[in-house]
Every structure is written in structure tokens, then in C-alpha cells.
CSV table of C-alpha atoms in Angstrom, one decimal:
chain,number,residue,atom,x,y,z
U,1234,GLU,CA,69.7,97.3,74.5
U,1235,VAL,CA,66.1,96.1,74.2
U,1236,GLN,CA,64.3,97.8,77.0
U,1237,LEU,CA,61.0,96.5,78.8
U,1238,VAL,CA,58.0,97.6,79.6
U,1239,GLU,CA,55.3,95.9,81.8
U,1240,SER,CA,51.5,96.9,82.3
U,1241,GLY,CA,48.5,95.6,83.0
U,1242,GLY,CA,49.0,95.4,87.0
U,1243,GLY,CA,46.1,96.7,89.5
U,1244,LEU,CA,44.1,95.7,92.7
U,1245,VAL,CA,42.2,92.8,91.5
U,1246,LYS,CA,39.8,90.9,94.3
U,1247,PRO,CA,40.6,87.3,95.3
U,1248,GLY,CA,39.6,84.7,92.4
U,1249,GLY,CA,39.6,87.4,90.0
U,1250,SER,CA,42.2,87.3,86.5
U,1251,LEU,CA,44.3,89.8,85.1
U,1252,ARG,CA,46.7,90.1,81.8
U,1253,LEU,CA,49.8,91.7,82.4
U,1254,SER,CA,51.6,92.9,79.3
U,1255,CYS,CA,55.6,93.7,78.4
U,1256,ALA,CA,56.8,95.1,75.4
U,1257,ALA,CA,60.1,95.3,73.6
U,1258,SER,CA,61.6,97.7,72.0
U,1259,GLU,CA,63.1,95.6,69.2
U,1260,SER,CA,62.0,93.1,66.9
U,1261,THR,CA,64.9,90.9,68.0
U,1262,PHE,CA,62.2,90.0,70.7
U,1263,SER,CA,61.0,87.5,68.8
U,1264,THR,CA,64.8,85.6,69.2
U,1265,PHE,CA,64.9,85.4,72.9
U,1266,THR,CA,63.6,83.1,75.4
U,1267,MET,CA,61.5,85.6,78.1
U,1268,ASN,CA,61.0,85.6,81.8
U,1269,TRP,CA,57.7,86.4,84.2
U,1270,VAL,CA,59.4,86.8,87.3
U,1271,ARG,CA,57.7,88.1,90.9
U,1272,GLN,CA,58.6,90.4,94.0
U,1273,ALA,CA,56.0,90.1,96.8
U,1274,PRO,CA,56.2,93.2,99.2
U,1275,GLY,CA,59.8,92.8,101.0
U,1276,LYS,CA,60.4,89.5,99.7
U,1277,GLY,CA,62.8,88.3,97.2
U,1278,LEU,CA,62.6,87.0,93.7
U,1279,GLU,CA,60.5,83.8,92.8
U,1280,TRP,CA,60.7,82.6,89.2
U,1281,VAL,CA,57.3,82.7,87.7
U,1282,SER,CA,57.4,81.2,83.9
U,1283,SER,CA,59.5,80.8,80.9
U,1284,ILE,CA,58.3,80.9,77.1
U,1285,SER,CA,60.5,80.1,74.1
U,1286,ARG,CA,61.4,81.9,71.2
U,1287,SER,CA,58.7,80.1,69.6
U,1288,SER,CA,56.3,79.3,72.6
U,1289,ASN,CA,57.4,75.8,71.5
U,1290,TYR,CA,58.8,75.2,75.0
U,1291,ILE,CA,56.6,76.8,78.0
U,1292,TYR,CA,57.3,75.9,82.0
U,1293,TYR,CA,55.6,77.3,85.2
U,1294,ALA,CA,56.7,77.0,88.8
U,1295,ASP,CA,54.2,74.9,90.4
U,1296,SER,CA,52.8,77.9,92.6
U,1297,VAL,CA,51.3,79.5,89.4
U,1298,LYS,CA,50.9,76.6,87.5
U,1299,GLY,CA,47.2,75.4,86.1
U,1300,ARG,CA,45.8,79.2,87.0
U,1301,PHE,CA,49.0,81.4,85.1
U,1302,THR,CA,49.6,81.2,81.3
U,1303,ILE,CA,52.1,83.0,79.7
U,1304,SER,CA,52.3,83.7,76.0
U,1305,ARG,CA,53.7,86.2,73.5
U,1306,ASP,CA,53.1,87.7,70.3
U,1307,ASN,CA,56.2,88.0,68.5
U,1308,ALA,CA,54.6,90.8,65.6
U,1309,LYS,CA,54.3,92.8,68.0
U,1310,ASN,CA,57.6,92.6,70.1
U,1311,SER,CA,55.2,91.1,73.1
U,1312,LEU,CA,54.5,89.1,76.5
U,1313,PHE,CA,51.8,88.0,78.2
U,1314,LEU,CA,51.1,86.7,81.6
U,1315,GLN,CA,47.2,85.9,81.9
U,1316,MET,CA,46.2,85.0,85.4
U,1317,ASN,CA,43.3,83.3,86.9
U,1318,SER,CA,42.0,82.5,89.9
U,1319,LEU,CA,44.0,85.2,91.9
U,1320,ARG,CA,45.3,84.8,95.6
U,1321,ALA,CA,46.3,87.1,98.0
U,1322,GLU,CA,49.6,85.3,98.1
U,1323,ASP,CA,50.1,86.3,94.3
U,1324,THR,CA,50.3,90.3,95.5
U,1325,ALA,CA,53.6,91.2,94.1
U,1326,VAL,CA,55.1,93.1,91.7
U,1327,TYR,CA,56.0,91.0,88.3
U,1328,TYR,CA,58.4,91.5,86.2
U,1329,CYS,CA,59.4,90.3,82.4
U,1330,ALA,CA,62.8,89.6,81.5
U,1331,ARG,CA,64.6,87.9,78.7
U,1332,GLY,CA,66.6,84.7,79.8
U,1333,GLU,CA,69.4,83.7,77.6
U,1334,GLY,CA,72.8,81.4,78.1
U,1335,TYR,CA,75.3,82.8,78.7
U,1336,CYS,CA,79.2,81.7,77.8
U,1337,ARG,CA,82.1,81.6,80.7
U,1338,GLY,CA,85.9,80.5,79.9
U,1339,GLY,CA,85.1,79.5,75.9
U,1340,SER,CA,82.6,77.1,76.3
U,1341,CYS,CA,78.6,78.5,76.3
U,1342,TYR,CA,75.2,76.9,78.4
U,1343,SER,CA,71.7,77.7,78.1
U,1344,TYR,CA,70.9,76.4,81.8
U,1345,PRO,CA,70.6,78.1,84.3
U,1346,PRO,CA,69.4,81.0,82.2
U,1347,GLN,CA,70.8,84.3,82.7
U,1348,PHE,CA,67.9,87.4,83.2
U,1349,ASP,CA,69.0,91.0,81.4
U,1350,PRO,CA,67.5,92.8,80.8
U,1351,TRP,CA,64.7,93.5,83.4
U,1352,GLY,CA,61.6,96.0,83.0
U,1353,GLN,CA,60.5,98.2,85.5
U,1354,GLY,CA,57.7,96.0,87.1
U,1355,THR,CA,54.0,96.7,87.5
U,1356,LEU,CA,52.5,95.8,90.9
U,1357,VAL,CA,49.7,93.4,90.9
U,1358,THR,CA,47.4,93.4,94.3
U,1359,VAL,CA,45.3,90.5,95.3
U,1360,SER,CA,42.7,91.7,97.9
U,1361,SER,CA,39.1,92.2,98.8
T,276,GLN,CA,62.6,78.5,102.6
T,277,SER,CA,64.7,79.6,98.9
T,278,VAL,CA,66.3,76.6,97.2
T,279,LEU,CA,69.6,79.0,97.5
T,280,THR,CA,70.3,80.0,101.2
T,281,GLN,CA,71.9,83.4,101.6
T,282,PRO,CA,72.6,85.7,104.8
T,283,PRO,CA,69.4,88.2,105.3
T,284,SER,CA,72.0,90.9,106.2
T,285,VAL,CA,75.9,91.9,105.5
T,286,SER,CA,77.5,95.2,106.6
T,287,GLY,CA,81.5,96.5,105.7
T,288,ALA,CA,82.7,99.7,106.2
T,289,PRO,CA,83.1,102.1,103.2
T,290,GLY,CA,86.4,100.9,101.6
T,291,GLN,CA,86.2,96.9,103.2
T,292,ARG,CA,85.8,94.2,101.7
T,293,VAL,CA,82.9,91.8,101.8
T,294,THR,CA,81.5,88.7,100.7
T,295,ILE,CA,77.9,87.5,100.1
T,296,SER,CA,77.5,83.1,100.4
T,297,CYS,CA,75.0,81.4,98.7
T,298,THR,CA,75.0,77.7,99.7
T,299,GLY,CA,72.4,75.2,97.7
T,300,SER,CA,72.3,71.4,97.0
T,301,SER,CA,73.4,68.2,94.9
T,302,SER,CA,70.5,69.1,92.7
T,303,ASN,CA,72.0,72.8,91.9
T,304,ILE,CA,75.4,74.7,92.1
T,305,GLY,CA,76.4,70.9,93.1
T,306,ALA,CA,75.0,69.5,90.1
T,307,ALA,CA,77.6,72.2,88.3
T,308,TYR,CA,75.0,74.7,87.8
T,309,ASP,CA,76.5,78.3,87.5
T,310,VAL,CA,74.8,80.8,89.6
T,311,HIS,CA,74.2,84.2,88.4
T,312,TRP,CA,73.7,87.4,90.8
T,313,TYR,CA,71.7,90.2,90.4
T,314,GLN,CA,72.3,93.7,92.4
T,315,GLN,CA,68.9,95.1,93.2
T,316,LEU,CA,68.8,98.6,94.6
T,317,PRO,CA,66.2,100.4,96.6
T,318,GLY,CA,64.1,101.2,94.1
T,319,THR,CA,64.5,99.9,91.3
T,320,ALA,CA,64.5,96.2,88.9
T,321,PRO,CA,67.1,93.8,89.6
T,322,LYS,CA,70.6,94.0,87.0
T,323,LEU,CA,72.6,91.2,86.8
T,324,LEU,CA,76.1,91.7,88.7
T,325,ILE,CA,78.0,88.5,88.1
T,326,SER,CA,77.2,85.8,85.3
T,327,GLY,CA,78.2,81.9,85.1
T,328,SER,CA,79.6,82.4,88.5
T,329,SER,CA,82.5,84.9,88.1
T,330,ASN,CA,82.2,87.0,84.6
T,331,ARG,CA,81.0,90.4,84.7
T,332,PRO,CA,78.9,91.9,82.4
T,333,SER,CA,80.8,95.4,80.6
T,334,GLY,CA,79.9,98.2,83.0
T,335,VAL,CA,80.2,96.2,86.2
T,336,PRO,CA,82.8,97.5,88.2
T,337,ASP,CA,86.1,94.9,88.9
T,338,ARG,CA,85.2,95.3,92.9
T,339,PHE,CA,82.8,92.5,92.4
T,340,SER,CA,84.1,89.6,91.6
T,341,GLY,CA,82.2,85.6,92.2
T,342,SER,CA,83.1,82.6,92.5
T,343,LYS,CA,81.8,79.1,93.1
T,344,SER,CA,83.0,75.7,94.7
T,345,GLY,CA,81.2,72.3,95.6
T,346,THR,CA,77.4,73.4,96.4
T,347,SER,CA,78.3,77.0,96.9
T,348,ALA,CA,79.0,80.2,95.5
T,349,SER,CA,80.2,83.3,96.4
T,350,LEU,CA,80.3,87.0,95.8
T,351,ALA,CA,82.6,89.2,96.7
T,352,ILE,CA,82.9,93.4,97.0
T,353,THR,CA,85.9,95.5,97.5
T,354,GLY,CA,86.7,98.6,98.4
T,355,LEU,CA,82.9,98.9,99.9
T,356,GLN,CA,81.2,102.7,98.5
T,357,ALA,CA,77.6,104.2,99.9
T,358,GLU,CA,76.3,103.0,96.6
T,359,ASP,CA,76.8,99.5,97.0
T,360,GLU,CA,74.2,99.6,99.3
T,361,ALA,CA,71.8,97.0,98.1
T,362,HIS,CA,70.1,93.8,97.6
T,363,TYR,CA,71.5,90.9,95.9
T,364,TYR,CA,70.1,87.7,94.4
T,365,CYS,CA,72.2,84.6,93.6
T,366,GLN,CA,70.3,82.2,90.7
T,367,SER,CA,70.9,78.8,89.4
T,368,TYR,CA,68.9,76.2,88.0
T,369,ASP,CA,67.8,73.1,89.8
T,370,ASN,CA,67.8,69.3,88.4
T,371,SER,CA,64.5,68.4,90.6
T,372,LEU,CA,62.4,71.1,89.8
T,373,SER,CA,60.1,71.2,87.0
T,374,GLY,CA,61.4,73.5,84.5
T,375,SER,CA,62.7,75.3,87.4
T,376,VAL,CA,65.0,78.4,88.4
T,377,VAL,CA,65.6,79.2,92.0
T,378,PHE,CA,67.0,82.4,93.1
T,379,GLY,CA,68.6,82.8,96.9
T,380,GLY,CA,66.6,84.5,99.5
T,381,GLY,CA,68.3,87.5,99.1
T,382,THR,CA,71.2,89.9,101.1
T,383,LYS,CA,70.8,93.4,102.1
T,384,LEU,CA,74.2,94.3,102.2
T,385,THR,CA,74.7,98.0,104.5
T,386,VAL,CA,77.1,100.8,104.1
T,387,LEU,CA,78.1,101.6,107.5
């Protein structure tokens, strides 16, 4: 099964920028829709962004729209999240996860996508 | 405030059965979107537990089961074991929000 490894997290000041990466272990990466999901310390999961296989369809949560940019490089089996104008409330562990359709009772569905697998996460701390 | 509502915590003794609810609305679960469930053990990434409201991915014990009705979904765990102590999250899709996958706030299961 594909394995995902995030990197790029760290400490950044409010207003600063950071670029996260997610490396996939297989070239089948190019066939996946990919997502970023974050988890603030002691809090629940929040979907951040998704990007389709060929980058044709990109979506963002309202909380990051206009500040974050998701992208991918299928030749390098990599997913990215460019985070600008960072705020304290962006502090979280950021996970990348494959988001795919699923089948039930003989029928298959695209929504809601199921997230599997997940990377181990990378911590982003926004603080002065 | 999460779009999907879960109880913050549930508990049960080893061997018992517990259920975790996930309540949505007419724009998500009530709009016939399925619910996926995830288990997050302490210090680890979430793991897909139930797919499409009621299907168990390969490797998930049959002690875990899911169901959906109306605007709600439920995760049931029977024969509770100490290693089941974790956070559990439901996830669906909301057609009133742009591109929006939605999660429940999570439920901490404590095995007494």
C-alpha cells in the first residue's frame, strides 16, 4: 500500500509563510486525489484542501481560502501546501491523505471521499 | 462548532458494547451522503475504520460496525477491549459548503 510522508513543518511567526510537502512511496500517486487535513492541538480534524489527479479540480476550506495553495508534482510523487499569511489559529498537525471514492452494496460513489491512507503528520506552530 | 455533532466522550467496561453517534442535517447525512469513521489512537494518525456508513475495510475487526438513518449515523463497538481506547471521528460531505468535506468533533472512548 502507498505510504505518505509529510515534511516542512516548523515554527513560524504570524504573517509568515511555510511550504509543506508530502512524498508518496509509489508512482500510482498520479492516480489519486490528495488532501490536506489538519488537527489543532487537542482538537478535532479539519479538512483543509483537496486536489484532483491532474490538478484540474482544487478546493479549499473557507478558513484557508486565499492564503493557502495546494499543488502536486506527479513526476516526483509529491504533494505540496504553500501556506501564506499564517495565523495563530493555523497551528496544527497537518496530515496528507489520499481521498478516494468507495463502493457499497454494488454501487460506487465519489462523495464523500474516504481518506486512506494518512501520513504521520507534520507540526506547524505559528507564534511570535 | 462542527457541522457533524458527536458526543465528546463515551466509556465502557471491557467486553461491553458502546455506540457513538454522529448527528448531521439535511445538507449532509440527511442528503443521503454516507459517513466514514476513523479511529485515532494516541499519538498516531487517523485510520479508516468504517467506509460508506457500514463497510469494514480489510483488517478491521468485526467488533466494529456502522449504520446510518435519516440525519444520523452510529458507530458500534462490541466486546470492548483496552486497545479500543482512542478518539473516533465521523466524516461526510456537506452540499451547502464549497467543496466541503466535514468531520465530527470527535469522541474520546475510555475503556474502564
